[in-house]
mmCIF file of C-alpha atoms and ligand atoms in Angstrom:
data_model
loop_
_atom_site.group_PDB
_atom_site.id
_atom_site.type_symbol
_atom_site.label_atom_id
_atom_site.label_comp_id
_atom_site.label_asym_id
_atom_site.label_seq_id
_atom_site.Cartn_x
_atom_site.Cartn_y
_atom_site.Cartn_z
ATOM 1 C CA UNK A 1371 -22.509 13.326 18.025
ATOM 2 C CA UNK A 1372 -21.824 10.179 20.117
ATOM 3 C CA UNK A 1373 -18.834 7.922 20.934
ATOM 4 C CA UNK A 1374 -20.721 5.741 18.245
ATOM 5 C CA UNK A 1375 -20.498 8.490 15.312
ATOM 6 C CA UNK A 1376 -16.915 9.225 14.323
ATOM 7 C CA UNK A 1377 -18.392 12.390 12.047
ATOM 8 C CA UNK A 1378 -21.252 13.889 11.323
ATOM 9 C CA UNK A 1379 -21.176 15.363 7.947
ATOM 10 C CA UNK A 1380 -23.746 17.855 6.955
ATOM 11 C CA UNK A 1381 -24.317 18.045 2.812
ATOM 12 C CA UNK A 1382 -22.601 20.777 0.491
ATOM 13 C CA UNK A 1383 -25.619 21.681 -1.406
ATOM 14 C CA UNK A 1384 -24.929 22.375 -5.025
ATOM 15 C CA UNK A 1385 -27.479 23.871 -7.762
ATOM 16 C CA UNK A 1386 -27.484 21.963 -11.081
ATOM 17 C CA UNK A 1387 -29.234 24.344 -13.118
ATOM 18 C CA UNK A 1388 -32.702 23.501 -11.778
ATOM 19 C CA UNK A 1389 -31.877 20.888 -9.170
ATOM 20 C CA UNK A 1390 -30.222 20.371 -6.122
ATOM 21 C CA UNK A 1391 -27.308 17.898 -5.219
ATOM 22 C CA UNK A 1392 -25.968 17.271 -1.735
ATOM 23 C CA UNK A 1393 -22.481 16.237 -1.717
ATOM 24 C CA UNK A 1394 -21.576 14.161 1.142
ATOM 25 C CA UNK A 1395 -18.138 12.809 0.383
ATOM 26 C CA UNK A 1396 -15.823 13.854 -0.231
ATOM 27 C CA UNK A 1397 -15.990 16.294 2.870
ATOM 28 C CA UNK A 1398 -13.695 18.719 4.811
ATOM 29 C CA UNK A 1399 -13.774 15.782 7.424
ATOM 30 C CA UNK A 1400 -13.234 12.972 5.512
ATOM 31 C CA UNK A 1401 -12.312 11.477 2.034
ATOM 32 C CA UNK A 1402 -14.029 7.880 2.272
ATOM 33 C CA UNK A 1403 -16.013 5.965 4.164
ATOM 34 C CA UNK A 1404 -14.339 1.961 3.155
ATOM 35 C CA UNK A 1405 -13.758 2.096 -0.718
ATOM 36 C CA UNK A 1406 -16.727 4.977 -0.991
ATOM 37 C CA UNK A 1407 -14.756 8.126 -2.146
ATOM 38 C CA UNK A 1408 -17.973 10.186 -3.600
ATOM 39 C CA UNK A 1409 -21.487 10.106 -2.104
ATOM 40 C CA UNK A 1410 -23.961 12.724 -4.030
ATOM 41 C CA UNK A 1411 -28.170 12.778 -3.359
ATOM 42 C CA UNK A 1412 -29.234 13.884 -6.120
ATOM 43 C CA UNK A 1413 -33.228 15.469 -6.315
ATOM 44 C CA UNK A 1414 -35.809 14.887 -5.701
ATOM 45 C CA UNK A 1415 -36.381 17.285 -8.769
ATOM 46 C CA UNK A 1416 -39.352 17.751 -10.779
ATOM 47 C CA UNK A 1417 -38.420 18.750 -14.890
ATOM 48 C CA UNK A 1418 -41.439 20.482 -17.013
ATOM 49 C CA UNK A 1419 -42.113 19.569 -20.153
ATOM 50 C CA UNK A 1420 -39.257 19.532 -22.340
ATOM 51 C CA UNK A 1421 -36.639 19.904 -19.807
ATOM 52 C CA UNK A 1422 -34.400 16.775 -18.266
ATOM 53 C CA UNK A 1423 -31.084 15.789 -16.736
ATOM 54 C CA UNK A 1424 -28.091 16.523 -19.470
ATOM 55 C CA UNK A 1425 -24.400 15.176 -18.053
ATOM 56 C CA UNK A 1426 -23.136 15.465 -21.323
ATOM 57 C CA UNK A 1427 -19.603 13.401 -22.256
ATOM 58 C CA UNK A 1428 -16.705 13.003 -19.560
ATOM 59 C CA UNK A 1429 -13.884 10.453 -18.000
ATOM 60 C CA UNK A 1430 -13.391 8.951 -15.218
ATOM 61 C CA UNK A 1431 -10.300 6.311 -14.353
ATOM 62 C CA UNK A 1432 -9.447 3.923 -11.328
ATOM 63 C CA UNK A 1433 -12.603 4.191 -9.861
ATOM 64 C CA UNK A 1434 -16.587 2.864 -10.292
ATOM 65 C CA UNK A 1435 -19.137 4.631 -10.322
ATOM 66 C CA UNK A 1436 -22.513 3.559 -9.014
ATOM 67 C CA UNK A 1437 -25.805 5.188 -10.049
ATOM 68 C CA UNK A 1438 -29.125 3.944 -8.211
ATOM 69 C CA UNK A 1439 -32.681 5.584 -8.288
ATOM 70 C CA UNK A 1440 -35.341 6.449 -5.777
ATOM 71 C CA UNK A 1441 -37.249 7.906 -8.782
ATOM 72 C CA UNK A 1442 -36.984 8.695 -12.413
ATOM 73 C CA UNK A 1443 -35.380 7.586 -15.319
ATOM 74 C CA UNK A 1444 -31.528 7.642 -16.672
ATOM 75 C CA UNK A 1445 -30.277 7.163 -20.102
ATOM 76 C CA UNK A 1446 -26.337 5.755 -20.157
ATOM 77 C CA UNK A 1447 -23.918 5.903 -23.094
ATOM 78 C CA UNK A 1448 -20.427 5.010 -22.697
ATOM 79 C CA UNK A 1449 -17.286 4.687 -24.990
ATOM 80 C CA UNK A 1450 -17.443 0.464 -24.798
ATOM 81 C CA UNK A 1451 -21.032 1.060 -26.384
ATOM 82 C CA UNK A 1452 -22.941 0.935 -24.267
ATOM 83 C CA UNK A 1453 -26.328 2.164 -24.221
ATOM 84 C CA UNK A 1454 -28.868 1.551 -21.125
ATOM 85 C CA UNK A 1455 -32.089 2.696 -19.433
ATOM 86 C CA UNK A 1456 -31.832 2.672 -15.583
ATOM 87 C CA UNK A 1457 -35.170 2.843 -13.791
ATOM 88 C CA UNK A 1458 -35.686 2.637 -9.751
ATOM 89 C CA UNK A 1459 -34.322 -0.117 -7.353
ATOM 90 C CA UNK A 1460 -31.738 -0.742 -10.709
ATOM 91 C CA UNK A 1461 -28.109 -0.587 -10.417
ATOM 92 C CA UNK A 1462 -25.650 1.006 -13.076
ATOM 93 C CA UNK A 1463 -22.394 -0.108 -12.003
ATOM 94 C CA UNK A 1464 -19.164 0.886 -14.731
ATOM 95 C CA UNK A 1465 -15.717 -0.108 -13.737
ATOM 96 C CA UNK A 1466 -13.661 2.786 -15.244
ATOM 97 C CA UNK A 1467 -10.311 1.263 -14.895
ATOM 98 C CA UNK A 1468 -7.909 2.387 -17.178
ATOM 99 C CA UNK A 1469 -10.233 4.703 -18.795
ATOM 100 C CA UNK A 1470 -13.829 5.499 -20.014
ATOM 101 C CA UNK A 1471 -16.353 8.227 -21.466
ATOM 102 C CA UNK A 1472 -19.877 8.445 -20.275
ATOM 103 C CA UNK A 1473 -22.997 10.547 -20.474
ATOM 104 C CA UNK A 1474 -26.454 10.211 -18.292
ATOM 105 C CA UNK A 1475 -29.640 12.082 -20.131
ATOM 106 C CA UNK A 1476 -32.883 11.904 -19.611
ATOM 107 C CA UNK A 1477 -34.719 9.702 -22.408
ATOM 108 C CA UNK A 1478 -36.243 12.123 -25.033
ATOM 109 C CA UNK A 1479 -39.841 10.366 -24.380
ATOM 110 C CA UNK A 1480 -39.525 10.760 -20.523
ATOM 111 C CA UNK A 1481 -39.273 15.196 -21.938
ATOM 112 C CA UNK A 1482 -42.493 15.059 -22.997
ATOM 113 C CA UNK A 1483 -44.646 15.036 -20.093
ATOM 114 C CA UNK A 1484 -41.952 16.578 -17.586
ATOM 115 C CA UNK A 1485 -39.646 14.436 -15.461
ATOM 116 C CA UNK A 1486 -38.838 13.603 -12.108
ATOM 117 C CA UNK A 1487 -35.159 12.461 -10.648
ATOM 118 C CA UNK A 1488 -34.193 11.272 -6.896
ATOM 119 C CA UNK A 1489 -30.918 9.350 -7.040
ATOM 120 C CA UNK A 1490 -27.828 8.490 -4.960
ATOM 121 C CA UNK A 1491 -24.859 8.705 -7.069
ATOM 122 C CA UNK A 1492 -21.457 7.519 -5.688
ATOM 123 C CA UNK A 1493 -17.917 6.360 -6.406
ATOM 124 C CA UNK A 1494 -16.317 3.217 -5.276
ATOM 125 C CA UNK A 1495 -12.228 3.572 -5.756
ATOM 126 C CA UNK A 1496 -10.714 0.619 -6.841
ATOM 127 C CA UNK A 1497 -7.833 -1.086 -5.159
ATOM 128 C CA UNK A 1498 -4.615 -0.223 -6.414
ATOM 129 C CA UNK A 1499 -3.608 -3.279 -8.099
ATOM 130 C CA UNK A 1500 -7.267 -2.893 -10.036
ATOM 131 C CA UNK A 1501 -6.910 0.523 -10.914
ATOM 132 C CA UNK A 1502 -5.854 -0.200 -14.538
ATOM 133 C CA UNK A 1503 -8.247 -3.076 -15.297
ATOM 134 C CA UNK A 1504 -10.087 -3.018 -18.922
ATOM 135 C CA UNK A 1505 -13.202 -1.020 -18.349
ATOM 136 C CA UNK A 1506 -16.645 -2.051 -18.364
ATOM 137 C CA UNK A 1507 -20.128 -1.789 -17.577
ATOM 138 C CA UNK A 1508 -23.312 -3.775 -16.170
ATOM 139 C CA UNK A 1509 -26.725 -2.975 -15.254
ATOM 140 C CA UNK A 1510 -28.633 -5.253 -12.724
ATOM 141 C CA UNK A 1511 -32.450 -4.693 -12.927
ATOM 142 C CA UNK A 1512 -33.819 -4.327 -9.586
ATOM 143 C CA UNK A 1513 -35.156 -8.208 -9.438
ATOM 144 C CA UNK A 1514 -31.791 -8.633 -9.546
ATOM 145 C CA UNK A 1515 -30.899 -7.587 -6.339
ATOM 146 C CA UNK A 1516 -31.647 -8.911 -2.815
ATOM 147 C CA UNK A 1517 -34.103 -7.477 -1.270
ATOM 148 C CA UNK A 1518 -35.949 -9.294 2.277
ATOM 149 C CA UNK A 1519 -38.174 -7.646 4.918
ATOM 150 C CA UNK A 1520 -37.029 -7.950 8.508
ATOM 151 C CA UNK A 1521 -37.794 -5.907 12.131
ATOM 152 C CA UNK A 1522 -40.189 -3.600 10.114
ATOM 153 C CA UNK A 1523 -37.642 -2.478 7.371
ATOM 154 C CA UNK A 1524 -36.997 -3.785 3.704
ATOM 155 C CA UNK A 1525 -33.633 -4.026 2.759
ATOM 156 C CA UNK A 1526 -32.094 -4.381 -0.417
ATOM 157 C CA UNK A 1527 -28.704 -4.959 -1.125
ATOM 158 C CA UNK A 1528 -27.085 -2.663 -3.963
ATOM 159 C CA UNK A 1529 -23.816 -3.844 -3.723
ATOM 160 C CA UNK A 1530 -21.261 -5.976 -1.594
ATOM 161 C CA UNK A 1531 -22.431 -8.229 1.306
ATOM 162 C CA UNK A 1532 -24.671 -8.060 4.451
ATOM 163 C CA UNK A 1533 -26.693 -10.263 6.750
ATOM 164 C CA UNK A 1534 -25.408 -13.368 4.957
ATOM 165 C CA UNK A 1535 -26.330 -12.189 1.862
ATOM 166 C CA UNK A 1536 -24.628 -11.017 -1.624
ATOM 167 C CA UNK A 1537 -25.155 -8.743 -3.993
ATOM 168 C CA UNK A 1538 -24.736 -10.121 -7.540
ATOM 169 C CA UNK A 1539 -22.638 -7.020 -8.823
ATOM 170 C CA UNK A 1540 -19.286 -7.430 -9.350
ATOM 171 C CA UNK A 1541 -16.733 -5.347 -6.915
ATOM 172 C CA UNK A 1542 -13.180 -5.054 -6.399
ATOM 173 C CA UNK A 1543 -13.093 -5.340 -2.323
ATOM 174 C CA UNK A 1544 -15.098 -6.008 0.665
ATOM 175 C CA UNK A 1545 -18.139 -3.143 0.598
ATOM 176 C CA UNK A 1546 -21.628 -2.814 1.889
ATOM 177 C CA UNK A 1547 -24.167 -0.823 -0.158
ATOM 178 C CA UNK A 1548 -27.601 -1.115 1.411
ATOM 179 C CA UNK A 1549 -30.982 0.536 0.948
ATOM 180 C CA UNK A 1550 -33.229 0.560 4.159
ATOM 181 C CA UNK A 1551 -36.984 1.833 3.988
ATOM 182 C CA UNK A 1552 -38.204 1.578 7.106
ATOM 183 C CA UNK A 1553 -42.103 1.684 8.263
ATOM 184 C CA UNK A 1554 -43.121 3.123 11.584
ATOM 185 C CA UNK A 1555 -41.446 1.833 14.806
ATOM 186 C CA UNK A 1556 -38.736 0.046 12.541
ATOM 187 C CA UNK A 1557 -35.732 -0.844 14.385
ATOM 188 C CA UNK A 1558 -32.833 -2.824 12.662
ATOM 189 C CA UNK A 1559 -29.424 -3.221 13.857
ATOM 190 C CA UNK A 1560 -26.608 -2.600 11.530
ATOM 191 C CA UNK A 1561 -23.892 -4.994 12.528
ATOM 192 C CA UNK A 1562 -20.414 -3.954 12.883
ATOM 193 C CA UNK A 1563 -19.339 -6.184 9.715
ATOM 194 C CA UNK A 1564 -16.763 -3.577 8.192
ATOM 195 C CA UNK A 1565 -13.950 -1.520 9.432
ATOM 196 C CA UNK A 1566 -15.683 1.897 7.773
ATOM 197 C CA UNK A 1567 -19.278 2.083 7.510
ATOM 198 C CA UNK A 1568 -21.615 5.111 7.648
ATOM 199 C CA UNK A 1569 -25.797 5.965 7.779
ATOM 200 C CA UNK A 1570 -27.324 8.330 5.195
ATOM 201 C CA UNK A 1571 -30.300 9.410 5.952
ATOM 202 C CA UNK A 1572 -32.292 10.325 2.594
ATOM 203 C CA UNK A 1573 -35.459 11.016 5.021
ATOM 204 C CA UNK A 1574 -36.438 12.504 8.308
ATOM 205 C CA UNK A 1575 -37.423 10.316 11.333
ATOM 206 C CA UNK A 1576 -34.636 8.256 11.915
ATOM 207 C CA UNK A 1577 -32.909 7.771 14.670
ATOM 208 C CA UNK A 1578 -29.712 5.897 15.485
ATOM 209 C CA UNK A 1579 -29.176 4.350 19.055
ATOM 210 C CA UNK A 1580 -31.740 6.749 19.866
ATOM 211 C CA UNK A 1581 -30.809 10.116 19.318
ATOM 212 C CA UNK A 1582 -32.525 11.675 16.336
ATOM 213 C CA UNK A 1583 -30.508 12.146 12.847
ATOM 214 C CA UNK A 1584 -31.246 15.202 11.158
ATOM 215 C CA UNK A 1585 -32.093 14.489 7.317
ATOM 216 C CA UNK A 1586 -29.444 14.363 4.675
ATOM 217 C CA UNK A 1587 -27.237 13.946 7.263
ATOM 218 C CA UNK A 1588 -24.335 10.835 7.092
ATOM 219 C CA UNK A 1589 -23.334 9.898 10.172
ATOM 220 C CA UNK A 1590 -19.890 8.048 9.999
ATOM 221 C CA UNK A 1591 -19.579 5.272 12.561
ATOM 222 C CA UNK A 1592 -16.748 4.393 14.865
ATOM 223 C CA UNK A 1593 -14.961 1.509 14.221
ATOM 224 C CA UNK A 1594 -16.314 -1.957 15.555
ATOM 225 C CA UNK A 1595 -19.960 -0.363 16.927
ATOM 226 C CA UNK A 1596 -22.650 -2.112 15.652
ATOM 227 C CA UNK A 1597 -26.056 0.779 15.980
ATOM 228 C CA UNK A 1598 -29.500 0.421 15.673
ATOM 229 C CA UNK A 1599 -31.423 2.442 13.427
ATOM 230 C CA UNK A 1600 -35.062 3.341 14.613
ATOM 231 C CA UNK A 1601 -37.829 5.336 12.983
ATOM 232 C CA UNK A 1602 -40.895 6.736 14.240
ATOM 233 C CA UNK A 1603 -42.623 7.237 10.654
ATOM 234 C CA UNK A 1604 -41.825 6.039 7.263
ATOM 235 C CA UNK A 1605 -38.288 6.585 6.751
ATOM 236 C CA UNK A 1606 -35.329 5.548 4.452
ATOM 237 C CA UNK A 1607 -31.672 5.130 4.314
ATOM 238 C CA UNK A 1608 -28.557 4.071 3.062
ATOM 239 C CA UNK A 1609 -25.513 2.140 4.322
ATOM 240 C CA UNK A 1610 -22.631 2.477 2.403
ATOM 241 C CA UNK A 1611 -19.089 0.967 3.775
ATOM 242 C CA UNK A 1612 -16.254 -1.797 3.650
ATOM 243 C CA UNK A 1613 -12.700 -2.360 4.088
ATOM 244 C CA UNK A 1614 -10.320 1.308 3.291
ATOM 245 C CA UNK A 1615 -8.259 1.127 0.074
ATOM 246 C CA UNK A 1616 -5.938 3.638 1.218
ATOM 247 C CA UNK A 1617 -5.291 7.046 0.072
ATOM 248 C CA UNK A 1618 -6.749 8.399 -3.124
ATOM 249 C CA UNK A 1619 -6.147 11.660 -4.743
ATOM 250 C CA UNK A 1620 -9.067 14.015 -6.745
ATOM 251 C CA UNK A 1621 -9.257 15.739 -9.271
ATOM 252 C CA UNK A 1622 -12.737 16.641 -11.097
ATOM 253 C CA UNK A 1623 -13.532 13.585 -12.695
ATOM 254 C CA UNK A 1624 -10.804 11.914 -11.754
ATOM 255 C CA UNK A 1625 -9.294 9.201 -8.819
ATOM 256 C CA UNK A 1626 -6.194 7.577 -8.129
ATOM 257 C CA UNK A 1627 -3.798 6.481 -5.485
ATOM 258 C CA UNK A 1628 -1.299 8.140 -7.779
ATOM 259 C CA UNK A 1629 -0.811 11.725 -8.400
ATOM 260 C CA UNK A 1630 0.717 11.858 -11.842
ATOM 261 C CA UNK A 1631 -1.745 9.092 -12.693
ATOM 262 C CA UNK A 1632 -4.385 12.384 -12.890
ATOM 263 C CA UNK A 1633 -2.027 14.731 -14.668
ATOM 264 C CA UNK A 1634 -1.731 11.902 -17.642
ATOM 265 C CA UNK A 1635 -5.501 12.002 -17.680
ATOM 266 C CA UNK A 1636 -5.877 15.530 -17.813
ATOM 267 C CA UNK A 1637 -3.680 15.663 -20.872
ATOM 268 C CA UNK A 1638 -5.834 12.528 -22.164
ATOM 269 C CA UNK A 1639 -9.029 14.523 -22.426
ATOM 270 C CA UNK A 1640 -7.760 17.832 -23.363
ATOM 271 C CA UNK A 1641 -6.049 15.806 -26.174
ATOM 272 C CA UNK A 1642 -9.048 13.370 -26.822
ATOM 273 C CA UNK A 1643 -7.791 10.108 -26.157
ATOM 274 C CA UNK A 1644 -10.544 8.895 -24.008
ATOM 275 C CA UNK A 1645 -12.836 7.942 -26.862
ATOM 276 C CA UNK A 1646 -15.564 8.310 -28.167
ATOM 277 C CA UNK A 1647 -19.274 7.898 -26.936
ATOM 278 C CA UNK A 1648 -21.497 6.490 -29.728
ATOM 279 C CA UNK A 1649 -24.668 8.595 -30.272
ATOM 280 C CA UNK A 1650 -22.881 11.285 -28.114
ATOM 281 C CA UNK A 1651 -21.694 15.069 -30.152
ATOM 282 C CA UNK A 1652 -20.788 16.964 -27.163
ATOM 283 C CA UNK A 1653 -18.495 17.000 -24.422
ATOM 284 C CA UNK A 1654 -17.391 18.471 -21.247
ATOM 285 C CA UNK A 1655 -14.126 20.280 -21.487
ATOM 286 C CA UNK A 1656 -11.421 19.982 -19.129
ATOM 287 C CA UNK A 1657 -11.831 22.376 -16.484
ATOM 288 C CA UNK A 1658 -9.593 25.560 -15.865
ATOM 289 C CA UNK A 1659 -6.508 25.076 -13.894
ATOM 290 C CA UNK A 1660 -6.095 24.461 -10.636
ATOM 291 C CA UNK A 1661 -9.277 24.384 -8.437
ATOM 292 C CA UNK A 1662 -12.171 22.051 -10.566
ATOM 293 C CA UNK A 1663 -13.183 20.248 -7.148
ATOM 294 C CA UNK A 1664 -16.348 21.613 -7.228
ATOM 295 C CA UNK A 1665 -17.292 20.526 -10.818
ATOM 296 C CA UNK A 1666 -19.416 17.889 -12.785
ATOM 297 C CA UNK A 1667 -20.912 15.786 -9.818
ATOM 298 C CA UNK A 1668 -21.760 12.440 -12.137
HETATM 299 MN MN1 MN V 1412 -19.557 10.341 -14.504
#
């Protein structure tokens, strides 16, 4: 740790019946890193034949979530509708507001063969005057996005703004989602644009200012310190940050600057009020009282 990292938060490694997820945020240090209340890494995880990723149906309110892929393929289906194929470099971005039902699966065709995933899943709280908006959902194909080569790195910008440049998805406040793949003797400094901004690194061989970060590690910057992040191989991360929202409370699924806000969605989905996702038979049931912080990661 340096004056330059404000935390260095090691991954809670969770198994999801035959792959692994490392939860970054929320963590015992911290709860978010600018709007960025849930950061998972997700893989990389090879399926056999006949065997894929299953998140059957569950809510979410007041917050986004985010879905983005190294490698692999995602099947969405939400209560608006919606039904979409998200393939690398691709951004899934749906705006639960007020309330909405999703699943992720892997496609049946993508079974056949066996199936790979390596994703970075996270949630972006909304502000608290947006928490209620209409839900809804967009996918950006990765030409979409932003992506430019500079100091031996290409960058592409998943969401928000950086380097004078803007991501075309919609968001609620000032963020900065970034994906970094850097080649040998990369070095690329991260300006101090945002209040709360943090590193991720998905790979060994970076380093930051210097000193070496260990992989799967996210290093949370101080305030105002703009760091350059070095490599002495191939390497890649992410940059996630913005402006803070303020407080949020959690509860499986579930995010909002107001407490009873989560006990009226609790009684929502154990009373199935959420809706319905077309296509979709099953769902995940509300978990046991009181401790479900550990549970359903997407
Ligand atoms: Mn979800």
């Amino acid at each position: 740790m340096t004056d330059r990292i404000r935390h260095l938060i090691e991954p809670h490694i969770q198994d999801l019946g035959g792959f692994q997820a490392r939860r970054l945020l929320p963590s015992m240090a911290l709860g978010l890193v600018g709007p960025f209340i849930f950061f998972d890494h997700l893989g990389p995880a090879t399926f056999p034949p006949g065997k894929g990723v299953d998140v059957r149906p569950h809510p979410h309110i007041n917050l986004a979530t985010v879905t983005y892929l190294f490698e692999g393929v995602l099947l969405h289906r939400d209560s608006l509708g919606s039904v979409q194929e998200i393939q690398p470099g691709a951004v899934n971005w749906m705006t639960a507001g007020r309330g909405i039902v999703h699943s992720e699966r892997t496609p049946d065709r993508e079974r056949v063969q066996g199936t790979t995933l390596h994703a970075i899943q996270t949630w972006v709280a909304l502000p608290a005057e947006h928490e209620e908006t209409d839900p809804w959902f967009r996918h950006h194909p990765a030409t979409d996005l932003p992506t430019w080569t500079a100091d031996g790195a290409t960058f592409t910008l998943i969401a928000g703004a950086a380097y004078d440049r803007q991501s075309p998805v919609q968001v609620f406040s000032p963020i900065v989602y970034l994906d970094i793949q850097l080649t040998p003797d990369a070095r690329v400094v991260l300006p101090a644009d945002y209040s709360e901004q943090a590193v991720y690194s998905v790979t060994p061989g970076l380093q930051l200012d210097g000193s070496p970060l260990d992989q799967h590690r996210l290093a949370v910057l101080t305030t105002g310190v703009s760091v350059t992040i070095a490599s002495d191989r191939v390497a890649r991360c992410i940059v996630i940050g913005g402006e803070p929202v303020g407080e949020r409370h959690k509860w499986w699924n579930f995010v909002s600057s107001r407490p009873q806000r989560l006990e009226q969605a609790k009684q929502d989905w154990r009373e199935g009020r959420f809706g319905h996702v077309p296509g979709e038979t099953e769902f995940i049931p509300l978990p046991e009282e009181p401790n479900a912080r550990e549970e359903q990661p997407i």
